[in-house]
């Protein structure tokens, strides 16, 4: 879909209310430019306007071409991120509007019988649904000190949804993967504007593709995937960062040697041994670095915002979300005194181990003044969040304990 200037809505200081699709702009959105964390680079803070892509509510624009738009943090007060508010991330600007009727998925390479599936044919495999967090490897990159180049995301390059589709495993089994197969090479319908730019093609270890939770999804929160989130079908790799969640999926090529495309060899890599990960992508690992795989455990305070003024005498409802690579959240601890003392928050409904897990903690502020609130999640295998940033060249895996200061007045 070509992005048309006229399709945009800018939320300025005036009380603009309707976006392209006739969508209401929530009242808080009008001031949302002011919610940019102070730690973001100046340029990123100033250029981040709220703009609505066709079919979306206004999101925080990080770049226009390719479209990179993040979800304003207020939407994370809900455990499932609305499709219309779900973040959008593209590497390349040539994004065709794929039609359901003519879309085809090709499965080839090291298989007994190559397949070409239409959407109807894909839907004939057993259908499954699961809740999973889709988070960009570089979520919160803009908060890195010192700053690193890349899309200067704040907290909203992520979302949680119920994904409905079929198991990639079932499709691969139908094609019959040959012995010696090592990786799956995944391509989507989008491409570069200039020939020289490498197409966005990812690979996945065969074992991960055969995991029962790895899906080819065609629905999100009970609706067809929005165009900007991969219509008509995308890969879902629960627990792994969204770089593998190829949108507008068009081909799966089974290969017996490590795939050496730019987006595997040169991008989306982290230094070996710096982050606590269980699942590694060994066929792509070198002595120096390794593909990013699992998300690190993380949490976000969503019920209050930085600098908010709250009346003394009323209980303060501290609430938020926590997530990890799918081991499950065991505990969320909160501090209301800048990290000196910690209490356990209460965990809310469990929507599955790959989903955001809501949590809340109610307390009664005893005096006026500034309260520094923190939240720290720990998962069931004992991984927890950091208090000091783990520096890495591309600014991935930011899981510093989130901190919000409010004033009791
Ligand atoms: N076809 C295609 N799929 C893609 C990408 C892309 O550029 N093209 N970007 C990936 C990355 S890095 C991220 S973070 C997610 C973003 O998913 P979303 O745009 O649905 O939020 O899509 C992934 N899948
Ligand atoms: Mo990403």
Short mmCIF file of C-alpha atoms and ligand atoms in Angstrom, two decimals:
data_model
loop_
_atom_site.label_atom_id
_atom_site.label_comp_id
_atom_site.label_asym_id
_atom_site.label_seq_id
_atom_site.Cartn_x
_atom_site.Cartn_y
_atom_site.Cartn_z
CA UNK A 1 0.00 0.00 0.00
CA UNK A 2 1.51 3.28 -0.98
CA UNK A 3 1.34 5.74 1.84
CA UNK A 4 -0.62 8.76 0.82
CA UNK A 5 -0.05 12.03 2.62
CA UNK A 6 -3.78 12.68 2.64
CA UNK A 7 -4.37 9.47 4.58
CA UNK A 8 -2.57 10.89 7.56
CA UNK A 9 -4.01 12.54 10.53
CA UNK A 10 -1.92 14.78 12.67
CA UNK A 11 -2.93 15.29 16.23
CA UNK A 12 -1.93 18.78 17.09
CA UNK A 13 -2.84 21.05 19.93
CA UNK A 14 -6.24 21.67 18.36
CA UNK A 15 -9.00 19.25 19.31
CA UNK A 16 -8.80 17.09 16.22
CA UNK A 17 -11.09 14.13 16.67
CA UNK A 18 -11.49 11.98 13.60
CA UNK A 19 -8.86 9.89 11.86
CA UNK A 20 -9.04 8.45 8.33
CA UNK A 21 -11.21 5.51 9.29
CA UNK A 22 -13.57 7.63 11.40
CA UNK A 23 -11.79 6.56 14.57
CA UNK A 24 -12.06 8.48 17.76
CA UNK A 25 -8.85 9.85 19.13
CA UNK A 26 -8.74 9.26 22.87
CA UNK A 27 -8.54 12.41 24.97
CA UNK A 28 -5.08 11.59 26.29
CA UNK A 29 -3.71 11.30 22.75
CA UNK A 30 -3.86 15.05 22.29
CA UNK A 31 -1.06 15.59 24.75
CA UNK A 32 0.81 12.44 23.90
CA UNK A 33 3.76 14.20 22.31
CA UNK A 34 4.60 15.41 25.78
CA UNK A 35 4.90 11.84 27.01
CA UNK A 36 8.16 11.23 25.19
CA UNK A 37 10.67 9.99 27.75
CA UNK A 38 13.33 12.63 28.42
CA UNK A 39 16.06 10.08 27.71
CA UNK A 40 15.20 9.88 23.99
CA UNK A 41 17.59 11.68 21.63
CA UNK A 42 16.41 15.24 20.91
CA UNK A 43 15.73 14.55 17.24
CA UNK A 44 13.60 11.51 18.03
CA UNK A 45 11.56 13.45 20.55
CA UNK A 46 10.83 16.36 18.28
CA UNK A 47 9.96 14.44 15.12
CA UNK A 48 7.70 11.97 16.90
CA UNK A 49 4.23 13.12 15.97
CA UNK A 50 1.08 11.15 16.38
CA UNK A 51 -0.05 10.10 12.91
CA UNK A 52 -2.65 7.62 11.74
CA UNK A 53 -1.77 5.20 8.96
CA UNK A 54 -4.87 4.07 7.03
CA UNK A 55 -6.85 1.74 9.29
CA UNK A 56 -4.86 2.64 12.40
CA UNK A 57 -5.44 5.04 15.26
CA UNK A 58 -2.76 7.72 15.64
CA UNK A 59 0.52 6.10 16.61
CA UNK A 60 3.87 7.64 17.45
CA UNK A 61 5.73 8.10 14.20
CA UNK A 62 9.43 7.23 14.27
CA UNK A 63 9.89 7.17 10.50
CA UNK A 64 7.60 7.62 7.54
CA UNK A 65 9.42 5.70 4.83
CA UNK A 66 9.69 2.84 5.65
CA UNK A 67 6.76 3.14 8.06
CA UNK A 68 7.82 2.75 11.69
CA UNK A 69 5.10 3.66 14.19
CA UNK A 70 4.93 2.76 17.85
CA UNK A 71 2.02 2.20 20.18
CA UNK A 72 1.37 4.97 22.74
CA UNK A 73 1.94 3.47 26.20
CA UNK A 74 -1.64 4.04 27.40
CA UNK A 75 -2.82 1.15 25.19
CA UNK A 76 -0.82 -1.26 27.37
CA UNK A 77 -3.36 -0.74 30.14
CA UNK A 78 -5.25 -3.46 28.29
CA UNK A 79 -3.62 -6.86 28.22
CA UNK A 80 -4.37 -7.29 24.51
CA UNK A 81 -3.23 -4.53 22.22
CA UNK A 82 -6.00 -3.44 19.83
CA UNK A 83 -5.21 -4.19 16.17
CA UNK A 84 -5.76 -0.54 15.29
CA UNK A 85 -3.16 0.52 17.84
CA UNK A 86 -0.65 -2.27 17.18
CA UNK A 87 2.84 -1.02 16.29
CA UNK A 88 4.14 -1.12 12.72
CA UNK A 89 7.71 -1.90 11.75
CA UNK A 90 9.11 -2.24 8.23
CA UNK A 91 12.67 -2.29 6.92
CA UNK A 92 11.81 -1.56 3.31
CA UNK A 93 9.40 0.87 1.76
CA UNK A 94 8.01 -1.17 -1.11
CA UNK A 95 4.97 -2.68 0.61
CA UNK A 96 2.39 -4.10 -1.79
CA UNK A 97 -1.25 -4.42 -0.83
CA UNK A 98 -1.55 -8.20 -0.93
CA UNK A 99 -4.91 -9.60 -2.00
CA UNK A 100 -6.30 -12.61 -0.17
CA UNK A 101 -7.57 -14.13 -3.43
CA UNK A 102 -4.30 -14.08 -5.31
CA UNK A 103 -1.94 -14.64 -2.35
CA UNK A 104 0.09 -17.84 -2.43
CA UNK A 105 2.57 -19.43 -0.08
CA UNK A 106 5.36 -21.47 -1.65
CA UNK A 107 7.15 -24.20 0.31
CA UNK A 108 10.20 -25.52 -1.47
CA UNK A 109 13.86 -26.44 -1.21
CA UNK A 110 14.80 -29.59 0.71
CA UNK A 111 11.32 -31.13 0.70
CA UNK A 112 9.83 -34.25 -0.88
CA UNK A 113 6.94 -32.41 -2.53
CA UNK A 114 7.05 -28.63 -2.95
CA UNK A 115 3.74 -26.92 -2.17
CA UNK A 116 1.93 -23.83 -3.36
CA UNK A 117 -0.91 -23.01 -0.98
CA UNK A 118 -3.75 -20.55 -1.36
CA UNK A 119 -5.27 -18.96 1.73
CA UNK A 120 -8.21 -21.38 1.57
CA UNK A 121 -5.86 -24.33 1.36
CA UNK A 122 -3.81 -23.04 4.29
CA UNK A 123 -6.97 -22.74 6.37
CA UNK A 124 -7.67 -26.46 5.89
CA UNK A 125 -4.86 -27.41 8.28
CA UNK A 126 -5.84 -27.69 11.94
CA UNK A 127 -6.44 -24.19 13.33
CA UNK A 128 -4.94 -23.09 16.63
CA UNK A 129 -4.96 -19.84 18.61
CA UNK A 130 -2.52 -18.54 21.18
CA UNK A 131 -1.70 -15.27 22.92
CA UNK A 132 1.81 -13.98 22.31
CA UNK A 133 3.84 -10.82 22.63
CA UNK A 134 5.28 -9.45 19.40
CA UNK A 135 8.21 -7.26 20.43
CA UNK A 136 10.85 -5.65 18.25
CA UNK A 137 14.42 -6.54 19.22
CA UNK A 138 15.10 -2.82 19.38
CA UNK A 139 12.15 -1.83 21.56
CA UNK A 140 13.36 0.98 23.90
CA UNK A 141 16.50 1.53 21.79
CA UNK A 142 15.95 5.27 22.11
CA UNK A 143 16.51 4.97 25.86
CA UNK A 144 20.04 3.60 25.49
CA UNK A 145 22.76 5.79 26.99
CA UNK A 146 24.96 6.44 25.09
CA UNK A 147 22.57 6.47 22.15
CA UNK A 148 22.94 3.88 19.41
CA UNK A 149 21.82 4.34 15.81
CA UNK A 150 18.60 2.73 14.58
CA UNK A 151 14.90 3.45 14.95
CA UNK A 152 14.80 5.38 18.25
CA UNK A 153 11.92 3.47 19.80
CA UNK A 154 10.51 4.28 23.17
CA UNK A 155 8.37 1.70 25.07
CA UNK A 156 5.85 0.93 22.35
CA UNK A 157 7.54 -1.26 19.71
CA UNK A 158 5.59 -4.20 21.06
CA UNK A 159 2.09 -5.56 21.41
CA UNK A 160 0.20 -8.58 22.65
CA UNK A 161 -2.46 -10.35 20.61
CA UNK A 162 -4.36 -13.58 20.17
CA UNK A 163 -2.96 -15.08 16.98
CA UNK A 164 -4.99 -17.62 15.06
CA UNK A 165 -3.55 -19.75 12.32
CA UNK A 166 -2.06 -23.12 11.53
CA UNK A 167 1.08 -24.82 12.78
CA UNK A 168 4.08 -24.31 10.52
CA UNK A 169 4.98 -27.88 11.51
CA UNK A 170 1.85 -29.31 9.88
CA UNK A 171 2.58 -27.47 6.64
CA UNK A 172 6.22 -28.65 6.65
CA UNK A 173 5.16 -32.21 7.35
CA UNK A 174 2.82 -32.13 4.38
CA UNK A 175 5.72 -31.03 2.16
CA UNK A 176 7.98 -33.66 3.77
CA UNK A 177 11.23 -32.14 5.03
CA UNK A 178 14.26 -34.08 3.78
CA UNK A 179 17.05 -35.39 6.01
CA UNK A 180 19.86 -32.91 6.44
CA UNK A 181 17.61 -29.85 6.42
CA UNK A 182 18.96 -27.16 8.75
CA UNK A 183 17.11 -23.85 8.40
CA UNK A 184 13.93 -22.37 6.98
CA UNK A 185 14.35 -19.30 4.82
CA UNK A 186 11.34 -16.99 5.09
CA UNK A 187 10.40 -14.21 2.72
CA UNK A 188 7.52 -11.75 2.63
CA UNK A 189 5.87 -9.84 -0.20
CA UNK A 190 7.50 -6.50 0.66
CA UNK A 191 10.77 -5.54 -0.94
CA UNK A 192 13.35 -2.82 -1.40
CA UNK A 193 12.74 0.32 -3.40
CA UNK A 194 16.25 0.19 -4.85
CA UNK A 195 17.69 -2.99 -6.35
CA UNK A 196 20.86 -2.75 -4.30
CA UNK A 197 19.09 -2.82 -0.94
CA UNK A 198 18.95 -6.39 0.39
CA UNK A 199 15.42 -7.83 0.59
CA UNK A 200 14.15 -8.59 4.11
CA UNK A 201 14.61 -12.36 4.30
CA UNK A 202 15.03 -14.22 7.58
CA UNK A 203 15.93 -17.76 8.52
CA UNK A 204 14.85 -19.86 11.45
CA UNK A 205 16.38 -23.07 12.79
CA UNK A 206 14.37 -26.06 11.52
CA UNK A 207 13.74 -27.22 15.13
CA UNK A 208 12.09 -23.88 15.96
CA UNK A 209 9.93 -24.10 12.86
CA UNK A 210 8.78 -27.53 14.04
CA UNK A 211 7.84 -26.21 17.50
CA UNK A 212 4.12 -26.70 18.09
CA UNK A 213 3.73 -22.99 18.93
CA UNK A 214 5.26 -21.63 15.74
CA UNK A 215 2.33 -20.61 13.56
CA UNK A 216 1.41 -19.16 10.24
CA UNK A 217 -1.29 -16.78 11.47
CA UNK A 218 -4.07 -15.16 9.47
CA UNK A 219 -6.05 -13.68 12.35
CA UNK A 220 -5.19 -11.31 15.15
CA UNK A 221 -7.57 -10.69 18.06
CA UNK A 222 -10.40 -12.35 16.14
CA UNK A 223 -10.01 -10.32 12.96
CA UNK A 224 -8.04 -10.74 9.74
CA UNK A 225 -4.50 -9.38 10.12
CA UNK A 226 -4.37 -5.65 9.40
CA UNK A 227 -2.47 -4.80 6.23
CA UNK A 228 0.31 -3.14 8.26
CA UNK A 229 0.74 -6.23 10.44
CA UNK A 230 1.16 -8.74 7.64
CA UNK A 231 -2.10 -9.42 5.78
CA UNK A 232 -3.03 -12.05 4.78
CA UNK A 233 -0.61 -14.28 6.75
CA UNK A 234 2.49 -13.91 8.88
CA UNK A 235 4.78 -16.05 10.92
CA UNK A 236 4.32 -16.17 14.71
CA UNK A 237 7.37 -17.31 16.69
CA UNK A 238 6.20 -17.04 20.32
CA UNK A 239 8.97 -16.12 22.75
CA UNK A 240 11.37 -14.92 20.05
CA UNK A 241 11.78 -11.28 19.09
CA UNK A 242 9.58 -10.07 16.24
CA UNK A 243 12.35 -9.98 13.65
CA UNK A 244 11.42 -13.60 12.77
CA UNK A 245 7.69 -12.86 12.55
CA UNK A 246 7.77 -12.39 8.77
CA UNK A 247 4.73 -10.47 7.48
CA UNK A 248 2.92 -11.03 4.16
CA UNK A 249 4.69 -14.40 4.18
CA UNK A 250 5.16 -15.59 0.60
CA UNK A 251 7.79 -18.32 0.63
CA UNK A 252 9.46 -20.86 2.88
CA UNK A 253 12.60 -22.40 1.51
CA UNK A 254 14.05 -25.39 3.38
CA UNK A 255 17.86 -25.32 3.22
CA UNK A 256 20.69 -27.58 4.41
CA UNK A 257 23.35 -24.86 4.85
CA UNK A 258 23.27 -21.69 7.00
CA UNK A 259 21.44 -18.94 5.11
CA UNK A 260 23.76 -15.99 4.56
CA UNK A 261 21.40 -13.11 3.71
CA UNK A 262 22.15 -9.63 5.07
CA UNK A 263 19.36 -9.72 7.67
CA UNK A 264 20.88 -12.84 9.21
CA UNK A 265 24.61 -12.33 8.72
CA UNK A 266 24.90 -8.64 9.51
CA UNK A 267 21.77 -7.50 11.31
CA UNK A 268 19.88 -8.64 14.39
CA UNK A 269 22.95 -10.04 16.12
CA UNK A 270 24.12 -9.74 19.70
CA UNK A 271 27.50 -10.46 21.30
CA UNK A 272 27.86 -14.10 22.36
CA UNK A 273 27.24 -14.78 26.05
CA UNK A 274 26.04 -11.30 27.06
CA UNK A 275 22.39 -12.09 27.52
CA UNK A 276 20.72 -14.96 29.35
CA UNK A 277 19.13 -17.04 26.62
CA UNK A 278 18.26 -20.71 26.59
CA UNK A 279 17.32 -21.18 22.93
CA UNK A 280 20.20 -20.38 20.59
CA UNK A 281 20.46 -20.32 16.81
CA UNK A 282 23.69 -22.32 16.61
CA UNK A 283 23.99 -22.75 12.85
CA UNK A 284 24.23 -18.94 12.58
CA UNK A 285 26.56 -18.38 15.53
CA UNK A 286 30.13 -17.09 15.07
CA UNK A 287 32.87 -16.64 17.68
CA UNK A 288 31.92 -12.97 18.04
CA UNK A 289 28.15 -12.80 17.78
CA UNK A 290 24.94 -14.68 17.44
CA UNK A 291 21.42 -14.00 16.11
CA UNK A 292 19.07 -12.50 18.65
CA UNK A 293 16.54 -15.17 19.61
CA UNK A 294 14.45 -15.13 22.80
CA UNK A 295 13.06 -11.98 24.39
CA UNK A 296 14.47 -11.13 27.80
CA UNK A 297 12.17 -10.82 30.81
CA UNK A 298 10.62 -7.38 31.09
CA UNK A 299 7.84 -5.33 32.62
CA UNK A 300 6.16 -1.94 32.29
CA UNK A 301 4.24 0.29 34.68
CA UNK A 302 1.10 1.43 32.86
CA UNK A 303 -1.35 2.85 35.41
CA UNK A 304 0.52 6.08 36.12
CA UNK A 305 2.66 8.29 33.96
CA UNK A 306 5.84 10.20 34.64
CA UNK A 307 5.21 13.43 36.53
CA UNK A 308 1.55 12.67 37.21
CA UNK A 309 0.04 14.52 40.20
CA UNK A 310 -2.16 12.47 42.48
CA UNK A 311 -4.13 13.55 45.53
CA UNK A 312 -3.01 12.56 49.03
CA UNK A 313 -5.55 10.40 50.83
CA UNK A 314 -6.46 8.27 47.84
CA UNK A 315 -4.97 4.79 47.36
CA UNK A 316 -2.52 4.63 44.47
CA UNK A 317 -3.23 1.84 42.02
CA UNK A 318 0.05 0.70 40.61
CA UNK A 319 -0.46 -1.69 37.70
CA UNK A 320 1.25 -2.91 34.60
CA UNK A 321 2.32 -5.86 32.50
CA UNK A 322 5.20 -8.34 32.51
CA UNK A 323 6.41 -10.79 29.86
CA UNK A 324 9.30 -13.04 28.91
CA UNK A 325 10.29 -15.64 26.32
CA UNK A 326 7.59 -18.04 27.43
CA UNK A 327 8.97 -19.55 30.63
CA UNK A 328 6.19 -17.69 32.41
CA UNK A 329 6.22 -14.80 34.87
CA UNK A 330 6.76 -16.03 38.42
CA UNK A 331 6.86 -12.75 40.30
CA UNK A 332 6.63 -8.99 39.89
CA UNK A 333 8.15 -6.92 42.67
CA UNK A 334 7.38 -3.24 43.08
CA UNK A 335 9.04 -0.46 45.00
CA UNK A 336 7.35 2.79 45.99
CA UNK A 337 10.47 4.33 47.53
CA UNK A 338 12.95 4.46 44.68
CA UNK A 339 14.15 0.89 45.08
CA UNK A 340 14.94 0.81 48.81
CA UNK A 341 12.24 -1.71 49.66
CA UNK A 342 10.30 -4.18 47.53
CA UNK A 343 6.93 -5.89 47.79
CA UNK A 344 5.27 -8.52 45.63
CA UNK A 345 2.61 -7.29 43.25
CA UNK A 346 -0.40 -9.49 42.65
CA UNK A 347 -0.42 -11.26 39.30
CA UNK A 348 -3.58 -11.04 37.19
CA UNK A 349 -5.15 -13.46 34.71
CA UNK A 350 -2.76 -15.84 33.01
CA UNK A 351 -3.52 -15.78 29.27
CA UNK A 352 -0.74 -18.26 28.49
CA UNK A 353 3.00 -18.24 28.95
CA UNK A 354 3.74 -16.13 25.85
CA UNK A 355 1.26 -13.36 26.71
CA UNK A 356 1.57 -10.13 28.66
CA UNK A 357 0.81 -10.96 32.29
CA UNK A 358 -1.08 -8.18 34.08
CA UNK A 359 -0.11 -7.27 37.67
CA UNK A 360 -1.23 -4.72 40.22
CA UNK A 361 -0.34 -3.34 43.62
CA UNK A 362 -2.39 -0.93 45.67
CA UNK A 363 -0.88 1.29 48.34
CA UNK A 364 -1.69 4.35 50.39
CA UNK A 365 0.81 7.20 50.08
CA UNK A 366 1.36 8.57 53.61
CA UNK A 367 2.78 12.01 52.80
CA UNK A 368 2.96 14.62 50.07
CA UNK A 369 5.93 14.70 47.76
CA UNK A 370 7.67 12.68 45.11
CA UNK A 371 7.31 8.90 44.94
CA UNK A 372 9.60 6.94 42.66
CA UNK A 373 7.82 3.76 41.60
CA UNK A 374 9.63 0.74 40.14
CA UNK A 375 8.62 -2.69 38.88
CA UNK A 376 10.81 -5.75 38.34
CA UNK A 377 9.68 -9.06 36.87
CA UNK A 378 11.24 -12.49 37.37
CA UNK A 379 10.37 -15.55 35.30
CA UNK A 380 9.99 -19.18 36.28
CA UNK A 381 13.58 -20.03 35.40
CA UNK A 382 14.90 -17.24 37.63
CA UNK A 383 15.77 -14.67 34.97
CA UNK A 384 15.13 -11.10 36.04
CA UNK A 385 15.46 -7.51 34.82
CA UNK A 386 18.63 -5.47 35.03
CA UNK A 387 19.42 -2.21 36.84
CA UNK A 388 22.30 -1.50 34.51
CA UNK A 389 22.00 -1.51 30.77
CA UNK A 390 23.78 -4.32 28.91
CA UNK A 391 25.45 -2.34 26.12
CA UNK A 392 25.40 -3.90 22.65
CA UNK A 393 26.04 -2.30 19.25
CA UNK A 394 22.51 -2.38 17.90
CA UNK A 395 20.65 -1.47 21.08
CA UNK A 396 18.68 -4.69 21.59
CA UNK A 397 17.17 -6.34 24.67
CA UNK A 398 16.54 -3.22 26.76
CA UNK A 399 15.03 -4.57 29.97
CA UNK A 400 16.08 -2.00 32.54
CA UNK A 401 13.72 -1.87 35.49
CA UNK A 402 11.02 0.66 34.56
CA UNK A 403 10.78 3.65 36.84
CA UNK A 404 8.05 6.30 37.09
CA UNK A 405 8.06 9.29 39.43
CA UNK A 406 4.72 10.76 40.56
CA UNK A 407 3.89 13.66 42.86
CA UNK A 408 1.45 13.26 45.72
CA UNK A 409 -0.15 16.65 46.29
N1 LIG B 1 7.74 -8.80 5.60
C1 LIG B 1 8.28 -8.24 6.68
N2 LIG B 1 8.09 -8.84 7.87
C2 LIG B 1 8.61 -8.32 8.99
C3 LIG B 1 9.42 -7.15 8.95
C4 LIG B 1 9.62 -6.53 7.68
O1 LIG B 1 10.30 -5.50 7.55
N3 LIG B 1 9.02 -7.10 6.57
N4 LIG B 1 9.97 -6.66 10.11
C5 LIG B 1 10.07 -7.59 11.25
C6 LIG B 1 10.35 -6.90 12.49
S1 LIG B 1 11.97 -6.48 12.80
C7 LIG B 1 9.38 -6.63 13.42
S2 LIG B 1 9.75 -5.83 14.86
C8 LIG B 1 7.99 -7.08 13.21
C9 LIG B 1 7.00 -5.98 13.48
O2 LIG B 1 5.70 -6.47 13.39
P1 LIG B 1 4.48 -5.48 13.23
O3 LIG B 1 4.82 -4.46 12.18
O4 LIG B 1 3.30 -6.30 12.91
O5 LIG B 1 4.29 -4.80 14.57
O6 LIG B 1 7.78 -7.56 11.90
C10 LIG B 1 8.79 -8.40 11.41
N5 LIG B 1 8.37 -8.95 10.15
MO1 LIG B 2 12.15 -5.45 14.87
#
